[in-house]
Every structure is written in structure tokens, then in C-alpha cells.
mmCIF file of C-alpha atoms in Angstrom:
data_model
loop_
_atom_site.group_PDB
_atom_site.id
_atom_site.type_symbol
_atom_site.label_atom_id
_atom_site.label_comp_id
_atom_site.label_asym_id
_atom_site.label_seq_id
_atom_site.Cartn_x
_atom_site.Cartn_y
_atom_site.Cartn_z
ATOM 1 C CA ARG U 13 -33.124 19.946 17.409
ATOM 2 C CA ARG U 14 -31.299 23.210 17.970
ATOM 3 C CA ARG U 15 -29.056 21.419 20.515
ATOM 4 C CA GLN U 16 -28.377 18.726 17.978
ATOM 5 C CA ARG U 17 -27.396 21.271 15.341
ATOM 6 C CA ARG U 18 -25.082 22.994 17.894
ATOM 7 C CA THR U 19 -23.438 19.664 18.774
ATOM 8 C CA MET U 20 -22.927 18.842 15.089
ATOM 9 C CA ALA U 21 -21.511 22.281 14.409
ATOM 10 C CA ALA U 22 -19.092 21.964 17.346
ATOM 11 C CA ALA U 23 -17.950 18.553 16.093
ATOM 12 C CA ALA U 24 -17.467 19.982 12.620
ATOM 13 C CA GLU U 25 -15.180 22.681 13.992
ATOM 14 C CA LYS U 26 -12.856 20.022 15.436
ATOM 15 C CA SER U 27 -12.847 17.969 12.214
ATOM 16 C CA PHE U 28 -11.057 18.168 8.890
ATOM 17 C CA PHE U 29 -12.168 17.927 5.251
ATOM 18 C CA ARG U 30 -9.053 16.809 3.375
ATOM 19 C CA ARG U 31 -5.637 18.534 3.482
ATOM 20 C CA PRO U 32 -3.999 20.593 0.723
ATOM 21 C CA LEU U 33 -1.116 18.895 -0.962
ATOM 22 C CA PRO U 34 2.232 20.547 -0.127
ATOM 23 C CA SER U 35 4.393 21.991 -2.804
ATOM 24 C CA THR U 36 6.585 18.896 -2.626
ATOM 25 C CA CYS U 37 3.765 16.848 -4.289
ATOM 26 C CA VAL U 38 2.011 17.014 -7.674
ATOM 27 C CA ALA U 39 -1.690 16.072 -7.698
ATOM 28 C CA PHE U 40 -2.350 13.114 -10.043
ATOM 29 C CA SER U 41 -5.469 14.841 -11.496
ATOM 30 C CA SER U 42 -3.635 18.139 -12.190
ATOM 31 C CA ALA U 43 -2.470 19.106 -15.675
ATOM 32 C CA GLU U 44 1.174 18.448 -14.647
ATOM 33 C CA GLY U 45 0.122 15.157 -13.008
ATOM 34 C CA ARG U 46 -1.688 13.978 -16.137
ATOM 35 C CA ALA U 47 1.347 14.907 -18.306
ATOM 36 C CA LEU U 48 3.578 12.895 -15.990
ATOM 37 C CA PHE U 49 1.256 9.953 -16.239
ATOM 38 C CA SER U 50 1.195 10.113 -20.068
ATOM 39 C CA ALA U 51 4.964 10.189 -20.069
ATOM 40 C CA ALA U 52 5.159 7.200 -17.735
ATOM 41 C CA LEU U 53 2.679 5.250 -19.969
ATOM 42 C CA ALA U 54 4.744 6.034 -23.048
ATOM 43 C CA LYS U 55 7.898 4.682 -21.338
ATOM 44 C CA ASP U 56 6.110 1.551 -20.052
ATOM 45 C CA SER U 57 6.623 2.593 -16.457
ATOM 46 C CA ALA U 58 3.046 2.548 -15.220
ATOM 47 C CA GLU U 59 2.368 -1.203 -15.283
ATOM 48 C CA PRO U 60 0.849 -1.504 -11.786
ATOM 49 C CA TYR U 61 -1.467 1.440 -12.207
ATOM 50 C CA PHE U 62 -4.455 -0.139 -13.881
ATOM 51 C CA ALA U 63 -4.848 -3.130 -11.644
ATOM 52 C CA LEU U 64 -4.370 -0.895 -8.591
ATOM 53 C CA ALA U 65 -6.865 1.619 -9.891
ATOM 54 C CA GLU U 66 -9.469 -1.148 -10.361
ATOM 55 C CA GLN U 67 -9.041 -2.007 -6.629
ATOM 56 C CA PHE U 68 -8.353 1.472 -5.214
ATOM 57 C CA THR U 69 -9.307 1.307 -1.558
ATOM 58 C CA THR U 70 -9.814 4.091 0.973
ATOM 59 C CA GLN U 71 -8.724 2.961 4.450
ATOM 60 C CA ALA U 72 -11.755 2.395 6.700
ATOM 61 C CA GLU U 73 -10.061 3.604 9.909
ATOM 62 C CA PRO U 74 -7.409 6.292 10.550
ATOM 63 C CA ALA U 75 -4.822 3.598 11.396
ATOM 64 C CA TYR U 76 -5.769 1.088 8.671
ATOM 65 C CA CYS U 77 -3.379 2.334 6.013
ATOM 66 C CA GLY U 78 -1.422 -0.892 6.138
ATOM 67 C CA LEU U 79 -4.468 -3.074 5.896
ATOM 68 C CA ALA U 80 -6.025 -1.027 3.109
ATOM 69 C CA THR U 81 -2.839 -1.115 1.076
ATOM 70 C CA LEU U 82 -2.608 -4.875 1.468
ATOM 71 C CA VAL U 83 -6.233 -5.384 0.530
ATOM 72 C CA MET U 84 -5.690 -3.234 -2.585
ATOM 73 C CA CYS U 85 -2.668 -5.250 -3.664
ATOM 74 C CA MET U 86 -4.093 -8.704 -2.858
ATOM 75 C CA ASN U 87 -7.237 -7.952 -4.924
ATOM 76 C CA ALA U 88 -5.071 -6.493 -7.694
ATOM 77 C CA MET U 89 -3.108 -9.755 -7.839
ATOM 78 C CA ALA U 90 -6.440 -11.595 -8.094
ATOM 79 C CA ILE U 91 -5.597 -13.816 -5.106
ATOM 80 C CA ASP U 92 -8.556 -15.851 -3.882
ATOM 81 C CA PRO U 93 -8.864 -15.405 -0.116
ATOM 82 C CA GLY U 94 -10.423 -18.820 0.243
ATOM 83 C CA ARG U 95 -13.153 -17.494 2.563
ATOM 84 C CA LEU U 96 -16.330 -15.526 2.298
ATOM 85 C CA TRP U 97 -16.431 -11.735 2.210
ATOM 86 C CA LYS U 98 -20.222 -11.192 1.927
ATOM 87 C CA GLY U 99 -22.974 -13.298 0.570
ATOM 88 C CA VAL U 100 -21.450 -15.927 -1.739
ATOM 89 C CA TRP U 101 -18.492 -13.751 -2.664
ATOM 90 C CA ARG U 102 -14.832 -14.317 -1.780
ATOM 91 C CA TRP U 103 -12.940 -10.995 -1.664
ATOM 92 C CA PHE U 104 -10.349 -9.333 0.516
ATOM 93 C CA SER U 105 -11.457 -6.587 2.861
ATOM 94 C CA GLU U 106 -9.717 -4.963 5.834
ATOM 95 C CA ASP U 107 -11.922 -6.733 8.414
ATOM 96 C CA MET U 108 -10.731 -10.131 7.047
ATOM 97 C CA LEU U 109 -7.092 -9.413 7.986
ATOM 98 C CA SER U 110 -7.214 -10.182 11.682
ATOM 99 C CA CYS U 111 -5.245 -13.398 11.711
ATOM 100 C CA CYS U 112 -1.903 -11.920 12.922
ATOM 101 C CA LYS U 113 -3.034 -8.915 15.009
ATOM 102 C CA ASP U 114 -6.334 -8.090 16.709
ATOM 103 C CA LEU U 115 -8.177 -5.449 14.753
ATOM 104 C CA GLU U 116 -8.932 -3.411 17.805
ATOM 105 C CA LEU U 117 -5.288 -3.104 18.420
ATOM 106 C CA VAL U 118 -4.681 -2.212 14.740
ATOM 107 C CA LYS U 119 -7.218 0.566 15.140
ATOM 108 C CA ARG U 120 -5.203 2.064 17.967
ATOM 109 C CA GLU U 121 -1.640 1.561 16.673
ATOM 110 C CA GLY U 122 -1.708 0.390 13.048
ATOM 111 C CA ILE U 123 0.716 -2.231 11.874
ATOM 112 C CA SER U 124 4.512 -2.310 11.380
ATOM 113 C CA LEU U 125 6.244 -3.170 8.119
ATOM 114 C CA GLN U 126 7.087 -6.653 9.495
ATOM 115 C CA GLU U 127 3.430 -7.191 10.568
ATOM 116 C CA PHE U 128 2.372 -6.116 7.008
ATOM 117 C CA ALA U 129 4.679 -8.743 5.587
ATOM 118 C CA ARG U 130 3.417 -11.492 7.893
ATOM 119 C CA LEU U 131 -0.215 -10.685 6.976
ATOM 120 C CA ALA U 132 0.686 -10.753 3.268
ATOM 121 C CA ARG U 133 2.374 -14.127 3.557
ATOM 122 C CA CYS U 134 -0.416 -15.589 5.620
ATOM 123 C CA ASN U 135 -2.975 -14.600 2.979
ATOM 124 C CA GLY U 136 -1.283 -15.893 -0.173
ATOM 125 C CA ALA U 137 1.459 -13.480 -1.269
ATOM 126 C CA ASN U 138 5.209 -13.541 -1.274
ATOM 127 C CA CYS U 139 6.505 -10.424 0.480
ATOM 128 C CA LYS U 140 10.106 -9.259 0.371
ATOM 129 C CA VAL U 141 10.842 -6.585 2.958
ATOM 130 C CA VAL U 142 13.700 -4.109 2.602
ATOM 131 C CA PRO U 143 14.537 -1.887 5.563
ATOM 132 C CA GLY U 144 15.044 1.771 4.503
ATOM 133 C CA GLU U 145 18.418 2.120 6.144
ATOM 134 C CA THR U 146 19.874 -0.781 4.086
ATOM 135 C CA CYS U 147 18.749 0.486 0.703
ATOM 136 C CA THR U 148 20.731 3.071 -1.242
ATOM 137 C CA LEU U 149 19.057 5.647 -3.448
ATOM 138 C CA GLU U 150 20.299 3.837 -6.551
ATOM 139 C CA ALA U 151 18.965 0.482 -5.328
ATOM 140 C CA PHE U 152 15.604 2.028 -4.449
ATOM 141 C CA ARG U 153 15.369 3.626 -7.886
ATOM 142 C CA ALA U 154 16.222 0.256 -9.555
ATOM 143 C CA GLN U 155 13.407 -1.363 -7.515
ATOM 144 C CA VAL U 156 10.937 1.307 -8.543
ATOM 145 C CA VAL U 157 11.897 0.885 -12.219
ATOM 146 C CA TRP U 158 11.484 -2.914 -11.987
ATOM 147 C CA SER U 159 8.209 -2.734 -10.153
ATOM 148 C CA THR U 160 6.584 -0.256 -12.536
ATOM 149 C CA SER U 161 7.694 -1.969 -15.781
ATOM 150 C CA PRO U 162 5.916 -4.880 -17.507
ATOM 151 C CA LYS U 163 7.084 -8.088 -16.113
ATOM 152 C CA SER U 164 7.187 -9.797 -19.573
ATOM 153 C CA LYS U 165 9.848 -7.278 -20.602
ATOM 154 C CA ASN U 166 12.202 -7.546 -17.619
ATOM 155 C CA GLY U 167 12.639 -11.332 -17.444
ATOM 156 C CA SER U 168 10.587 -11.781 -14.248
ATOM 157 C CA ASP U 169 9.257 -15.045 -13.115
ATOM 158 C CA PHE U 170 6.118 -13.291 -11.795
ATOM 159 C CA CYS U 171 3.035 -12.130 -13.636
ATOM 160 C CA CYS U 172 2.811 -8.985 -11.532
ATOM 161 C CA SER U 173 4.407 -7.300 -8.506
ATOM 162 C CA TYR U 174 3.517 -4.376 -6.313
ATOM 163 C CA LEU U 175 5.818 -2.040 -4.450
ATOM 164 C CA VAL U 176 4.490 -0.845 -1.129
ATOM 165 C CA VAL U 177 6.196 1.978 0.706
ATOM 166 C CA ASN U 178 6.104 2.465 4.473
ATOM 167 C CA TYR U 179 7.174 6.071 4.893
ATOM 168 C CA ASN U 180 7.212 9.108 7.158
ATOM 169 C CA ARG U 181 4.770 11.701 5.768
ATOM 170 C CA SER U 182 6.571 14.577 7.478
ATOM 171 C CA VAL U 183 9.643 14.134 5.204
ATOM 172 C CA LEU U 184 7.307 14.961 2.260
ATOM 173 C CA LYS U 185 5.989 17.990 4.136
ATOM 174 C CA GLN U 186 2.644 16.218 4.684
ATOM 175 C CA THR U 187 0.832 16.091 7.995
ATOM 176 C CA GLY U 188 1.147 12.888 10.015
ATOM 177 C CA THR U 189 3.956 10.411 10.419
ATOM 178 C CA GLY U 190 4.000 6.705 9.461
ATOM 179 C CA HIS U 191 1.930 5.643 6.481
ATOM 180 C CA PHE U 192 1.556 2.831 3.917
ATOM 181 C CA SER U 193 0.602 3.075 0.243
ATOM 182 C CA PRO U 194 1.446 1.406 -3.035
ATOM 183 C CA ILE U 195 3.530 2.877 -5.926
ATOM 184 C CA ALA U 196 1.768 2.897 -9.283
ATOM 185 C CA ALA U 197 4.061 4.604 -11.826
ATOM 186 C CA TYR U 198 7.390 6.295 -12.359
ATOM 187 C CA ASP U 199 8.473 9.073 -14.638
ATOM 188 C CA ALA U 200 12.239 8.738 -15.226
ATOM 189 C CA GLN U 201 12.809 12.197 -16.752
ATOM 190 C CA SER U 202 11.476 14.019 -13.649
ATOM 191 C CA ASP U 203 12.405 11.217 -11.242
ATOM 192 C CA LEU U 204 8.888 11.285 -9.757
ATOM 193 C CA VAL U 205 6.838 8.377 -8.446
ATOM 194 C CA LEU U 206 3.068 8.077 -8.277
ATOM 195 C CA ILE U 207 1.742 7.178 -4.824
ATOM 196 C CA MET U 208 -1.818 5.794 -4.704
ATOM 197 C CA ASP U 209 -2.529 7.215 -1.236
ATOM 198 C CA VAL U 210 -5.072 5.014 0.547
ATOM 199 C CA ALA U 211 -6.008 7.905 2.846
ATOM 200 C CA ARG U 212 -8.043 9.508 0.107
ATOM 201 C CA PHE U 213 -10.043 11.501 2.666
ATOM 202 C CA LYS U 214 -6.751 13.343 3.376
ATOM 203 C CA TYR U 215 -4.705 13.449 0.185
ATOM 204 C CA PRO U 216 -5.445 12.437 -3.394
ATOM 205 C CA PRO U 217 -3.023 10.242 -5.403
ATOM 206 C CA HIS U 218 0.123 12.339 -6.060
ATOM 207 C CA TRP U 219 3.623 12.373 -7.524
ATOM 208 C CA VAL U 220 6.648 12.907 -5.274
ATOM 209 C CA GLN U 221 10.382 13.067 -5.913
ATOM 210 C CA LEU U 222 11.956 9.605 -5.672
ATOM 211 C CA GLU U 223 14.898 11.009 -3.638
ATOM 212 C CA ALA U 224 12.514 12.526 -1.082
ATOM 213 C CA LEU U 225 10.595 9.252 -0.800
ATOM 214 C CA HIS U 226 13.855 7.447 -0.338
ATOM 215 C CA ARG U 227 14.503 9.687 2.646
ATOM 216 C CA ALA U 228 11.002 9.109 3.918
ATOM 217 C CA ILE U 229 11.449 5.340 4.083
ATOM 218 C CA ALA U 230 14.484 5.637 6.384
ATOM 219 C CA ALA U 231 14.606 3.636 9.634
ATOM 220 C CA PRO U 232 12.471 2.297 11.172
ATOM 221 C CA ARG U 233 10.546 2.092 7.872
ATOM 222 C CA GLY U 234 11.234 0.685 4.411
ATOM 223 C CA PHE U 235 9.370 -0.979 1.574
ATOM 224 C CA ALA U 236 7.868 -4.330 0.611
ATOM 225 C CA VAL U 237 7.561 -6.062 -2.755
ATOM 226 C CA LEU U 238 4.467 -8.250 -3.171
ATOM 227 C CA THR U 239 4.102 -11.054 -5.699
ATOM 228 C CA PRO U 240 1.564 -13.956 -5.862
ATOM 229 C CA GLY U 241 2.608 -16.643 -3.392
ATOM 230 C CA GLN U 242 2.924 -20.308 -4.263
ATOM 231 C CA VAL U 243 2.021 -23.427 -2.353
ATOM 232 C CA LYS U 244 4.984 -25.730 -1.911
ATOM 233 C CA GLY U 245 5.155 -28.234 -4.808
ATOM 234 C CA GLU U 246 1.693 -27.254 -6.138
ATOM 235 C CA GLY U 247 1.981 -23.826 -7.725
ATOM 236 C CA GLY U 248 -1.314 -22.456 -6.360
ATOM 237 C CA PRO U 249 -1.703 -19.600 -3.867
ATOM 238 C CA ALA U 250 -1.148 -20.254 -0.176
ATOM 239 C CA LEU U 251 -4.127 -19.225 1.880
ATOM 240 C CA GLY U 252 -4.734 -18.584 5.534
ATOM 241 C CA CYS U 253 -2.710 -18.656 8.669
ATOM 242 C CA SER U 254 -3.939 -22.125 9.711
ATOM 243 C CA GLU U 255 -2.568 -23.604 6.544
ATOM 244 C CA CYS U 256 0.124 -21.226 5.466
ATOM 245 C CA LEU U 257 2.316 -23.239 3.091
ATOM 246 C CA LEU U 258 4.628 -20.633 1.701
ATOM 247 C CA GLU U 259 8.157 -21.961 1.385
ATOM 248 C CA GLY U 260 10.312 -20.830 4.303
ATOM 249 C CA PHE U 261 7.445 -19.865 6.664
ATOM 250 C CA ASP U 262 5.656 -21.621 9.535
ATOM 251 C CA THR U 263 1.855 -22.092 9.945
ATOM 252 C CA GLN U 264 1.582 -18.585 11.406
ATOM 253 C CA GLY U 265 3.273 -16.939 8.465
ATOM 254 C CA ARG U 266 6.513 -16.308 10.368
ATOM 255 C CA SER U 267 9.915 -16.705 8.723
ATOM 256 C CA CYS U 268 11.554 -20.001 9.529
ATOM 257 C CA GLY U 269 14.958 -18.420 9.617
ATOM 258 C CA CYS U 270 15.788 -18.155 5.868
ATOM 259 C CA PRO U 271 17.535 -14.751 5.464
ATOM 260 C CA CYS U 272 15.787 -14.113 2.097
ATOM 261 C CA HIS U 273 12.379 -14.022 3.860
ATOM 262 C CA ASP U 274 13.258 -11.653 6.701
#
């Protein structure tokens, strides 16, 4: 028993319990973070927050940030996965997203932005990918504004949309490098965006400067915009790699060459 305690103590010395947020970030639960959220709500720029909060997911593996973010967004869009999760229930979970890349490989190296997009398309979502190096600060800000505002007010054809950023943590003075998480709100006065960080064991949800986040999504990263997918000619969601029917994609969820789907 003493040996077991010593082993556990040694393991604890080599482990971490969360990380303090750097000064570049504002904790969502802090007084300042709450004031920012109240301001965003008052300006109708926190539309994605509530559906994302209902489905807030902590990544199950250190390299599962992309899968956890996708699961969170797919469930927020209320897309039926068309296959069982557990018992009699159909629900997205990370271990169900193995159609495009073996999960053991994902555990070791994570997924790229293009692999994220392919998984999204294969499981019933439209996914527009924008490489960071092609997007100006003004264009990124416009996308954030569109994604965080009510779709009924901006003339959108979609009931909902979710902006996912693939960014370099080190640019935000955080530990680590590549990461995925969704954006939930925007405060125009301070130019801060709310990141719902799926690595909740490391950092809580937090606000960051939009300009800094724009630098963090530079090559080889970027962002993706998710909306509910449509089956060709039917209007329902497209489900599963084996029968992926999204316009412009083959049965494996790969782009058929149309530039708008790259």
C-alpha cells in the first residue's frame, strides 16, 4: 500500500491540474467576463452560446480537440447521427467519428482543419473552410459578427451556424500549439470573442482579442463555418460516409472539385 501511494505521488508530481489563464485572456466566469457577456447579449451577438452551452463537451483525449468541437457543434445543430450511441439513443460522441481517420491515429496526432471539414461533411453538416493566410482581419471580424448574430436578422438561409477556429495557442500566450474550439459570442466595443475551450481540464471558457485570434489562425490553420447539411433534392440531413449525399462531395465526404467546398 505504501508503494502504491509512492507511485501515485510520483505520478502526481509529473501531472497538471489546469493552467492559469494568461493576461491576454479574460475568464468567462470572472466579473469582467460576465460583463462582456451581458454586453454581447444586449447587442444580439451571443446567438451560438446557448445551444453550445447545452452541448458543452470536454475532449476525452489530449488530441481530441477537433473531434470534441465537432461533436459539440453537431449536437448543437440537432443533427441526427442516424446510428446508435448507447442503448436506444442516437447521439454524437467522439468515438463515433472514426469514418475518415482511425481513432488511434487521432489520439497520437489529432486532426487537421481539412480532416475536420471532411468529418463534418460525412456526418451531415455543411462545412466552409477558410485558410488563415487568405483571410484579412476585417473579413475575419465580419465572419465573427455574422456567426454570433441571430440568423433571422441577417438574412441567412440557415437556422444556425457555428464558427470553429483552428488556432495556435502560443500566439495567445497559452501553453501548447494547435487547437480547435468554437466561438460563442462577440463584444464589439472591446473587440473580444468568447472561446468555448473544449480542453476544460486546462483552460475555462475565455475571452480573447479578435486581432490576436486572427494572428493565431494564420497558416497552416484557419477556421470553419458549420451549418446543417442538406441531402440533394430532399432537404434532410446527409448522414454517414457510406451514403454521403452532400452536393459537391463524393461518398467519402471529399470535395468533388467545386472551389466553394475546398
